[in-house]
Structure formats: structure tokens, C-alpha cells
Coordinates of N, CA and C in Angstrom, one line a residue:
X1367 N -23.4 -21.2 123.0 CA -22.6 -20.0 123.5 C -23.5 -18.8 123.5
X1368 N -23.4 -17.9 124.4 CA -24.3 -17.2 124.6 C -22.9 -15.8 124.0
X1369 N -23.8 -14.7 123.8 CA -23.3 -13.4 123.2 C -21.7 -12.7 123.6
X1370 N -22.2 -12.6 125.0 CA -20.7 -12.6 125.9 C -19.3 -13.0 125.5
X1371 N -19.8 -14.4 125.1 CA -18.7 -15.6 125.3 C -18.1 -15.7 123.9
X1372 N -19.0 -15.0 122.8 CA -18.7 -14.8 121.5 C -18.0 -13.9 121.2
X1373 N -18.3 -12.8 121.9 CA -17.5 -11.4 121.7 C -16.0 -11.5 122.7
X1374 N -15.8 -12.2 124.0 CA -14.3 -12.7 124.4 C -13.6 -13.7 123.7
X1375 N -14.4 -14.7 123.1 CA -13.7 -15.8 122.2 C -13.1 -14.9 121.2
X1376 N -13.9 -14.4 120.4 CA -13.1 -13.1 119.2 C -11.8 -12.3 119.5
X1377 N -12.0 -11.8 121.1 CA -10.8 -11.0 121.5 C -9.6 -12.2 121.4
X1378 N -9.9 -13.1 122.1 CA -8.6 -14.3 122.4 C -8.1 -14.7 121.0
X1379 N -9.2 -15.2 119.7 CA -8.3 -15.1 119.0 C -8.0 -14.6 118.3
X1380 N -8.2 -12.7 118.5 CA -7.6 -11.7 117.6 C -6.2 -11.6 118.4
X1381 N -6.1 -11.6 119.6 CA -4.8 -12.2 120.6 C -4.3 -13.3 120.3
X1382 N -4.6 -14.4 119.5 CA -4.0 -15.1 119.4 C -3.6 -15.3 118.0
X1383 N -3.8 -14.1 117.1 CA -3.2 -13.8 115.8 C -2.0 -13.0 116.0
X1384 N -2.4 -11.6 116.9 CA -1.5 -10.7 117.2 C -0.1 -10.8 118.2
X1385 N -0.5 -11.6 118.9 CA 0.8 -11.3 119.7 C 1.6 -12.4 119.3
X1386 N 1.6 -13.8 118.5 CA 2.9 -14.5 118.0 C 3.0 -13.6 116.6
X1387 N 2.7 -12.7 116.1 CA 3.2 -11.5 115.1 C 4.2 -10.7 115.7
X1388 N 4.1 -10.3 117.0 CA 5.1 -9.8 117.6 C 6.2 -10.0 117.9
X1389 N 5.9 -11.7 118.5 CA 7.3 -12.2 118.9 C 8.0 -12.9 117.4
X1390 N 7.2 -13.1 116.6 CA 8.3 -13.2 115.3 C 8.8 -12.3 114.8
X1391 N 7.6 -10.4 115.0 CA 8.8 -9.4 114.6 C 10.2 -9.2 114.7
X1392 N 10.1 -9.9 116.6 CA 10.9 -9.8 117.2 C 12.3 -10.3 117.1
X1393 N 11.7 -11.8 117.0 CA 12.8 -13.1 117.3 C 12.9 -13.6 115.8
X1394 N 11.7 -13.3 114.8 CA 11.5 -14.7 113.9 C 10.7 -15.6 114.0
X1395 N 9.9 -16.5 113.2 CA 9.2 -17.6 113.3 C 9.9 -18.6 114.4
X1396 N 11.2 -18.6 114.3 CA 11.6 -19.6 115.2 C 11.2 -19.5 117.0
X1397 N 11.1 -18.3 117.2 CA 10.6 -17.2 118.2 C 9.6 -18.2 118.9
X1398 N 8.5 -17.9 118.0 CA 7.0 -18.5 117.9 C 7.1 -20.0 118.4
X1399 N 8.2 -20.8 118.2 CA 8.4 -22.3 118.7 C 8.6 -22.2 120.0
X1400 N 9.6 -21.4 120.2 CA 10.2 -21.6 121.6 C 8.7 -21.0 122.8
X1401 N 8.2 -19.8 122.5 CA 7.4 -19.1 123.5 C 6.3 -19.6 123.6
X1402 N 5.8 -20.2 122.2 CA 4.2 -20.9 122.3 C 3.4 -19.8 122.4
X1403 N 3.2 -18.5 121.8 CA 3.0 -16.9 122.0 C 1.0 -17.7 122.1
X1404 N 0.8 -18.1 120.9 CA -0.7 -18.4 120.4 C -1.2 -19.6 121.2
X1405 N -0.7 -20.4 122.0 CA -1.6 -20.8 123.0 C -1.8 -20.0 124.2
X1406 N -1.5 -19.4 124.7 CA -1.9 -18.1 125.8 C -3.6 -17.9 125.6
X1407 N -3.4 -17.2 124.3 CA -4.9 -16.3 124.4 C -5.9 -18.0 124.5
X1408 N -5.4 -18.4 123.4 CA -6.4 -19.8 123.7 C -7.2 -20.5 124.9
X1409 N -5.9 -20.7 125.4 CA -6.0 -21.6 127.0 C -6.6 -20.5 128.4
X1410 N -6.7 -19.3 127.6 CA -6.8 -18.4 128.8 C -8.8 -18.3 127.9
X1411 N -8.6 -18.5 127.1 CA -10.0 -18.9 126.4 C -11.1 -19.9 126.8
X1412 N -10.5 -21.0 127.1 CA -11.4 -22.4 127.8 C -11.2 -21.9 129.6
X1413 N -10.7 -21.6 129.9 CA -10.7 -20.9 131.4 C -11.8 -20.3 131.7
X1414 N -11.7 -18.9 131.1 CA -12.8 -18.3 130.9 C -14.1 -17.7 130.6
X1415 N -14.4 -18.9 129.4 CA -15.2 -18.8 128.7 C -16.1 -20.3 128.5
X1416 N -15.0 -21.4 128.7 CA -15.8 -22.3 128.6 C -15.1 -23.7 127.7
X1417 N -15.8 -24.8 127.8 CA -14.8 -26.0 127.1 C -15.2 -26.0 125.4
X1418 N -16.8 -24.9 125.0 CA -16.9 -25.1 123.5 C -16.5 -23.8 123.3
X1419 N -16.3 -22.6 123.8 CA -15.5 -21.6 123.5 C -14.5 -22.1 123.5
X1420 N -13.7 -22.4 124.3 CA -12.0 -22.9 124.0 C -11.4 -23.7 122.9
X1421 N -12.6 -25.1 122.3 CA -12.1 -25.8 121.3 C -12.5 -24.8 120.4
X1422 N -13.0 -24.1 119.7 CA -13.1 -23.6 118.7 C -12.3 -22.0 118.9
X1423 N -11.9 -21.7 120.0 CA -10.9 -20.6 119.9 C -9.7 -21.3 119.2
X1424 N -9.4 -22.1 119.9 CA -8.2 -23.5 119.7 C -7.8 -23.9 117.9
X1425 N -9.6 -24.0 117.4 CA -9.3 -24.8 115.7 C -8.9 -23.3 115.2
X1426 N -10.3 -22.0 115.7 CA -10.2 -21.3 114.6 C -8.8 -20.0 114.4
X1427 N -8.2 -19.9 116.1 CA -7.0 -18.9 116.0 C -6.0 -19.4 115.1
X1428 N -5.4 -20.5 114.8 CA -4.4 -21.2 114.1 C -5.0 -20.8 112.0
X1429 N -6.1 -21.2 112.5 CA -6.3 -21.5 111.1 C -6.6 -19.6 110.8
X1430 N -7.2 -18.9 111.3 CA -7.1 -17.4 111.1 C -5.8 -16.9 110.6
X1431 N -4.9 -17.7 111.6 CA -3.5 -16.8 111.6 C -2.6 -17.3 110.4
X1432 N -2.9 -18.8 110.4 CA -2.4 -19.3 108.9 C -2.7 -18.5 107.5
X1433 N -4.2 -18.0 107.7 CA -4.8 -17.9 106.4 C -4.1 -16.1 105.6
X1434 N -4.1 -15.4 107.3 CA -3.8 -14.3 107.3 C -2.5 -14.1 107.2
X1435 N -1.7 -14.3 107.9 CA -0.2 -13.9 107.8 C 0.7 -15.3 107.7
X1436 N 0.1 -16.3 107.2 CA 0.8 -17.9 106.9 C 1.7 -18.3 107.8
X1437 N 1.7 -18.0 108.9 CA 1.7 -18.9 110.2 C 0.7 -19.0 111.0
X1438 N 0.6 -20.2 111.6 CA 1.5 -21.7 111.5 C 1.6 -21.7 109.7
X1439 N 2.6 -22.5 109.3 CA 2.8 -23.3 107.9 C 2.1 -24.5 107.7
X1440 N 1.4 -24.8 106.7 CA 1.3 -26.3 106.5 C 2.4 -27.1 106.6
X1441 N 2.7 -28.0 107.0 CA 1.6 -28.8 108.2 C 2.1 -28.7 109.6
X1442 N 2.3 -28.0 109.8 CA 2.6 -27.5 111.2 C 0.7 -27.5 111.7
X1443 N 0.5 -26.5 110.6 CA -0.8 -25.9 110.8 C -1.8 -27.0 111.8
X1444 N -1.9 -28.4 111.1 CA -2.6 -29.3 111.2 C -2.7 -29.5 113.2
X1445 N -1.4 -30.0 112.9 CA -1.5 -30.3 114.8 C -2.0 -29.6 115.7
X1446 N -1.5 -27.8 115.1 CA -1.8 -26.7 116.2 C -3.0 -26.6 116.1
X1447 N -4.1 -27.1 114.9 CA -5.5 -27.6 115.2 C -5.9 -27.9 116.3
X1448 N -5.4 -29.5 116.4 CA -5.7 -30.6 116.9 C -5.4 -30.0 118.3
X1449 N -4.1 -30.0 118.7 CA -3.4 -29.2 120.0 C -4.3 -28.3 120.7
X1450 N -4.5 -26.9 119.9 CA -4.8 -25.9 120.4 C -6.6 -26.2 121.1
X1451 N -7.5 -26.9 120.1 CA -8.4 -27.2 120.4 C -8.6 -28.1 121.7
X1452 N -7.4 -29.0 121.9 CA -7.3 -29.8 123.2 C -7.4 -29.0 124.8
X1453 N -6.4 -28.0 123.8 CA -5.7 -26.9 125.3 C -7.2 -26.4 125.8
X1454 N -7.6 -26.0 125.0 CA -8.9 -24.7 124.9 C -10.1 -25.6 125.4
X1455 N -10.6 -26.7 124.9 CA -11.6 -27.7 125.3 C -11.4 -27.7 126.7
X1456 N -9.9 -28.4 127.0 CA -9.7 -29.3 128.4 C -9.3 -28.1 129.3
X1457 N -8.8 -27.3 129.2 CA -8.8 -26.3 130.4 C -10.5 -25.4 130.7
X1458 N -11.1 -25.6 129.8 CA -12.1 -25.2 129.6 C -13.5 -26.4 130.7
X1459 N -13.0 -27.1 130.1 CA -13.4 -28.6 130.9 C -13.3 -29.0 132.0
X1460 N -11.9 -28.7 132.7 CA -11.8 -28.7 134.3 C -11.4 -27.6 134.6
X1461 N -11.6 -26.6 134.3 CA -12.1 -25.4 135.5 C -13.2 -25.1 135.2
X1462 N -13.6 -24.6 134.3 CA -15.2 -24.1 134.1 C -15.9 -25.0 134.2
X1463 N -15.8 -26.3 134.1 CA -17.0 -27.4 134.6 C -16.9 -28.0 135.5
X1464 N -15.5 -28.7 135.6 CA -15.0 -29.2 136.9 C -14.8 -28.6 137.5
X1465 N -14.7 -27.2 137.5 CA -14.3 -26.6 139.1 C -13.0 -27.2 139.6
X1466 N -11.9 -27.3 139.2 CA -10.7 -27.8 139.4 C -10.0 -26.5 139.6
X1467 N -8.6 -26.6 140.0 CA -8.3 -25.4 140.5 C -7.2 -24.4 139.2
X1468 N -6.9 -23.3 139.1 CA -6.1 -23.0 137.8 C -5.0 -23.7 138.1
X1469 N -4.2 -24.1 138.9 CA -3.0 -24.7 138.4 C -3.0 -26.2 138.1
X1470 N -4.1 -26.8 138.7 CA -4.5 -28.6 138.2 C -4.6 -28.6 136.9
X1471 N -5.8 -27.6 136.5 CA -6.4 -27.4 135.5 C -5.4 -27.1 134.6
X1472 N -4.8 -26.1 134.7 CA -3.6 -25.8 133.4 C -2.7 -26.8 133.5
X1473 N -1.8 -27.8 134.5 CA -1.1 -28.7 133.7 C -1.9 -30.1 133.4
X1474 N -2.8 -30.4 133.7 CA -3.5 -31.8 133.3 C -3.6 -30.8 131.7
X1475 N -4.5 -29.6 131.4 CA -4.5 -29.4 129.9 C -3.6 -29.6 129.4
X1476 N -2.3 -29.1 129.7 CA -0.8 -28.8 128.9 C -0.4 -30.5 128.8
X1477 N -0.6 -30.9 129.9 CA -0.2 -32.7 129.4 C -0.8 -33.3 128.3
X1478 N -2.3 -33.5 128.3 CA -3.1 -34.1 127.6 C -2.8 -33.2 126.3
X1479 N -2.8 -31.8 125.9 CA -2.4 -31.3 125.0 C -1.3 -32.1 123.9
X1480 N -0.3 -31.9 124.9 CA 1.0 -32.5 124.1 C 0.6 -33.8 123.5
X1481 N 0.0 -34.8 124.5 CA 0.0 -35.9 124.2 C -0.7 -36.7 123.1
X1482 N -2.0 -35.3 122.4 CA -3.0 -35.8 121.9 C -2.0 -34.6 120.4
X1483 N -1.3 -34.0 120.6 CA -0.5 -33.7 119.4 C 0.8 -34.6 119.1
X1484 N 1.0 -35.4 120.2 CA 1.9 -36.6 119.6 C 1.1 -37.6 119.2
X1485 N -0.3 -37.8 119.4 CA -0.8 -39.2 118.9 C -1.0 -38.3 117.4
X1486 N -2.0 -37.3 117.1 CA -1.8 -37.1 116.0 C -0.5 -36.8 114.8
X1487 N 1.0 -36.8 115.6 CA 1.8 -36.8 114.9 C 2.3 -38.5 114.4
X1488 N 1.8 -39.6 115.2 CA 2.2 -40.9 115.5 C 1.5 -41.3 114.3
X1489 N 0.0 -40.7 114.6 CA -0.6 -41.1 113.0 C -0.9 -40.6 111.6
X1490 N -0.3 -39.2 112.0 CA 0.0 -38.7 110.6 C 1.2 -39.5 110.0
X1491 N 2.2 -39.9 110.6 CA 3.7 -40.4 110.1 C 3.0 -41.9 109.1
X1492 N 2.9 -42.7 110.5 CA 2.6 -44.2 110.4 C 1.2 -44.6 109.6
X1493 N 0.7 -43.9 109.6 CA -0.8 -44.1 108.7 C -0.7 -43.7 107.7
X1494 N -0.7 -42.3 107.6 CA -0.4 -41.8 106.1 C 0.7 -41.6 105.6
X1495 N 1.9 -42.2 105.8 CA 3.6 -42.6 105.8 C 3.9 -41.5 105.3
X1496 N 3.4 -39.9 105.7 CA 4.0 -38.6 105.9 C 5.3 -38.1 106.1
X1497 N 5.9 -37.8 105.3 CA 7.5 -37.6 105.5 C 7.7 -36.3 106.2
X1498 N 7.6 -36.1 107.8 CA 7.3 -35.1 108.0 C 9.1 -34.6 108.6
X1499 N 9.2 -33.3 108.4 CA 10.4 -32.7 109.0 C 10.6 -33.1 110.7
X1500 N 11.8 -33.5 111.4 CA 12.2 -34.0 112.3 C 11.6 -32.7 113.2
X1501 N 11.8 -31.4 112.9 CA 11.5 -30.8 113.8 C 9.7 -30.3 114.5
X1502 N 8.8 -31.1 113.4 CA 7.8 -31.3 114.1 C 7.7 -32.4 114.9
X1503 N 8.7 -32.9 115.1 CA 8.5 -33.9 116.2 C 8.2 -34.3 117.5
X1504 N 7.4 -34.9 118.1 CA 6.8 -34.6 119.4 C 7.8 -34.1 120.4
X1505 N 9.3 -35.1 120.3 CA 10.2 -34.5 121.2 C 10.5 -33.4 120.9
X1506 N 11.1 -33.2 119.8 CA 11.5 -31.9 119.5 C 10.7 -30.6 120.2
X1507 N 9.7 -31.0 119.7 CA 8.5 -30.0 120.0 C 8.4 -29.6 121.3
X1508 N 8.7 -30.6 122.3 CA 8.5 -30.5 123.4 C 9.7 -29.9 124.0
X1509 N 10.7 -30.4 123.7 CA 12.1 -29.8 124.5 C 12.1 -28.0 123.7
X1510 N 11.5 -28.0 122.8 CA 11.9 -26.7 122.2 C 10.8 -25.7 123.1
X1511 N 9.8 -26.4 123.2 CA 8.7 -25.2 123.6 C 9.1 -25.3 125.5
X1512 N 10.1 -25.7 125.8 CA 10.1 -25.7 127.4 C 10.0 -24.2 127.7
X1513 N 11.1 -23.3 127.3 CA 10.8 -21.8 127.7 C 9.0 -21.4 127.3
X1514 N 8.5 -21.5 126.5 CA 6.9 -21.1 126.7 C 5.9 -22.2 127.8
X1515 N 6.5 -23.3 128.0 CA 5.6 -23.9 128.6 C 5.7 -23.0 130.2
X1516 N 6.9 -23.5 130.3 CA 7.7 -22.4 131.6 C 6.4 -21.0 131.8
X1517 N 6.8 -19.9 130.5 CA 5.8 -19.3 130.8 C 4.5 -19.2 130.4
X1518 N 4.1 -20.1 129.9 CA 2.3 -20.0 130.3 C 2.1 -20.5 131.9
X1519 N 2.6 -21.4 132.1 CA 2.6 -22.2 134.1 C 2.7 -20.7 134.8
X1520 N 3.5 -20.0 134.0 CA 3.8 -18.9 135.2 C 2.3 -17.7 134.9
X1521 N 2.2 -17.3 133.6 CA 1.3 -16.2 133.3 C -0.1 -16.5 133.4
X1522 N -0.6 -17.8 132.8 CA -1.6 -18.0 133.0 C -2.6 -17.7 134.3
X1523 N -2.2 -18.6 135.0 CA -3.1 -18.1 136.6 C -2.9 -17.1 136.9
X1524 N -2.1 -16.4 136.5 CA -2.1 -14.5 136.8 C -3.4 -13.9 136.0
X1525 N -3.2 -14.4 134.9 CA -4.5 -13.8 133.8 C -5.5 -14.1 134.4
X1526 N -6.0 -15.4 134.8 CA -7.2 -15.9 135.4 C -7.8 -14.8 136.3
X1527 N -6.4 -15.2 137.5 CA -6.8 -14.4 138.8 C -7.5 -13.2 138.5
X1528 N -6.6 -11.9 137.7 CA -6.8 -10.9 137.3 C -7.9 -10.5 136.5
X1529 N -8.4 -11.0 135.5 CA -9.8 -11.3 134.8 C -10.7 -11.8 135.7
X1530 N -10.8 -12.8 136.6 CA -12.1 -13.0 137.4 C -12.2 -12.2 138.3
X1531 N -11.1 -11.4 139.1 CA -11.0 -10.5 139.9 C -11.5 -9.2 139.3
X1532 N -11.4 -9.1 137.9 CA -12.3 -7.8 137.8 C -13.6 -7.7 137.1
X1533 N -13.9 -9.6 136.7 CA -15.2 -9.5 136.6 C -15.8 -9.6 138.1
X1534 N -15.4 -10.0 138.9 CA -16.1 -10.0 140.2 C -16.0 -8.4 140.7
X1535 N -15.2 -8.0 140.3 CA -15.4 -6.1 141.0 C -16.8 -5.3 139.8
X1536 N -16.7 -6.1 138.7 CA -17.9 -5.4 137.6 C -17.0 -4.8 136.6
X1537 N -15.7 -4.9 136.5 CA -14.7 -3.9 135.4 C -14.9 -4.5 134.5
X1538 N -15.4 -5.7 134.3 CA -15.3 -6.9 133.2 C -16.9 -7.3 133.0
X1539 N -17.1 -7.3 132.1 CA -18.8 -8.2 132.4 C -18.5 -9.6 132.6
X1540 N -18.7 -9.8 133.4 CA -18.8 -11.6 134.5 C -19.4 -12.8 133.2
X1541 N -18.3 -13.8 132.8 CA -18.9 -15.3 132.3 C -18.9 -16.0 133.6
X1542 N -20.5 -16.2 134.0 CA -20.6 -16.8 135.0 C -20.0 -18.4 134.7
X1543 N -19.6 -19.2 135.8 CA -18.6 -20.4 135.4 C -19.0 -21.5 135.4
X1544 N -20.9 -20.9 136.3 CA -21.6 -22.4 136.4 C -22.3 -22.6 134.9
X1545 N -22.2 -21.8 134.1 CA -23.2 -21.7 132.9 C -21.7 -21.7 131.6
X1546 N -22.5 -22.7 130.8 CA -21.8 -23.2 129.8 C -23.2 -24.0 128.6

């Protein structure tokens, strides 16, 4: 990772400490479930920066924001690891490498996301016979986070657009997208 991409990965996940702080001011931790506030900065992280900027935006925002203001909770914490680093890798992966387009790219992420936070929930349970709370449950998880999935589909490609649009005018210093 080149200097650039170091100093935007930092912004994303100082953004991705800060702004699910807000919406729990707001709403409460329960908040934080529903809107998905801390994958935004993430996923808008592997976009723009790249597939090893995004997994490690992905491990290290969760675990920042844990350490700092103790959300995510153990063991919530664990998955939004696993999750967040998927989002941030694989959106990072097919746009910035594959050149896929922002909206392919963000729902193949957001699927494969979910999916690789339900295998890690399948084998936290059944392997390590984890008595975990029903509501980290993949369904659960998933029917609860519909209002944030809703809006990241919607905000995301706006961010894109608007960020490459003004690294392309020069307002932004430019992460070129063939270099990774």
C-alpha cells in the first residue's frame, strides 16, 4: 500500500468509529443493527482504495471501535471481523481489480459478505458448541439489517461517483485504480 491509500484507509476507519457513535447517540446500539452505520466507511474503503486496503479497513475499524467505545461487543465483535474484512476485500476486488461496475460490485460484496458471516456463525455454533444469543443469527441479522442494506445499495455508488469525480477534477488526490 502506497502512502495515499494509508492516509484514506485511516480517514474510513476514523469514519467508521465515528459515525455508528452517532447513530447510537441517536437511536442506541440497537440503531447500529438496523443501519449497518460502520460498513459504509469500509466498503466505500475497498472501492476506493483497493482489496488490501479494504480487508484491513474491514479487521481494523471493528476492532478500533470495540477497543474504544466497546462497540461492536464480544462476540458480536468476531464476525464484524470476519464480515467487514469480506465487504472491504471483495468490493475492493471487483471494482478496483476487476473493473466491475459499482452496483455489480457492491451487491456480489454485500452477498458474499453475509454469506461468509453466516459460515463463520455455522461454525462458531457447531464446532465450538458456542451458545450464542439468537439475535446474532444469520437470519436475524439479515432481516434486521434490511433498512441499512437498503441504504448502503442507495448511498454507496453516490460516494463512489462523487469521490472519483473529484479525484478526476484534482479536489481529491486520485488512487489510481489500475494500481494496487
Amino acid at each position: 500500500m502506497n502512502t495515499r491509500k494509508t492516509v484514506y484507509s485511516g480517514v474510513f476507519i476514523a469514519l467508521g468509529i465515528i459515525i455508528p457513535q452517532i447513530f447510537h447517540y441517536i437511536g442506541g446500539p440497537a440503531l447500529g443493527s438496523i443501519i449497518l452505520p460502520m460498513h459504509l466507511p469500509v466498503i466505500v474503503a475497498g472501492f476506493i482504495c483497493g482489496p488490501l486496503a479494504g480487508v484491513l479497513t474491514g479487521i481494523l475499524t471493528p476492532v478500533l471501535s470495540s477497543t474504544i467505545t466497546g462497540m461492536p461487543p464480544v462476540p458480536k465483535l468476531w464476525f464484524m471481523i470476519i464480515e467487514l474484512a469480506a465487504y472491504g476485500g471483495l468490493s475492493g476486488l471487483l471494482y478496483f481489480k476487476m473493473k466491475m461496475n459499482i452496483i455489480l460490485s457492491l451487491i456480489l460484496s454485500m452477498i458474499a459478505g453475509r454469506i461468509i458471516y453466516g459460515g463463520a456463525f455455522i461454525i462458531a455454533v457447531n464446532l465450538f458448541g458456542i451458545n450464542l444469543p439468537p439475535a446474532l443469527g444469520v437470519t436475524g441479522a439479515l432481516i434486521k439489517g434490511i433498512p441499512g442494506i437498503i441504504l448502503q445499495l442507495i448511498l454507496i455508488p453516490v460516494i463512489i461517483v462523487v469521490l472519483e469525480r473529484n479525484m478526476k477534477n484534482g479536489r481529491i488526490k486520485n488512487i489510481k485504480r489500475k494500481t494496487q
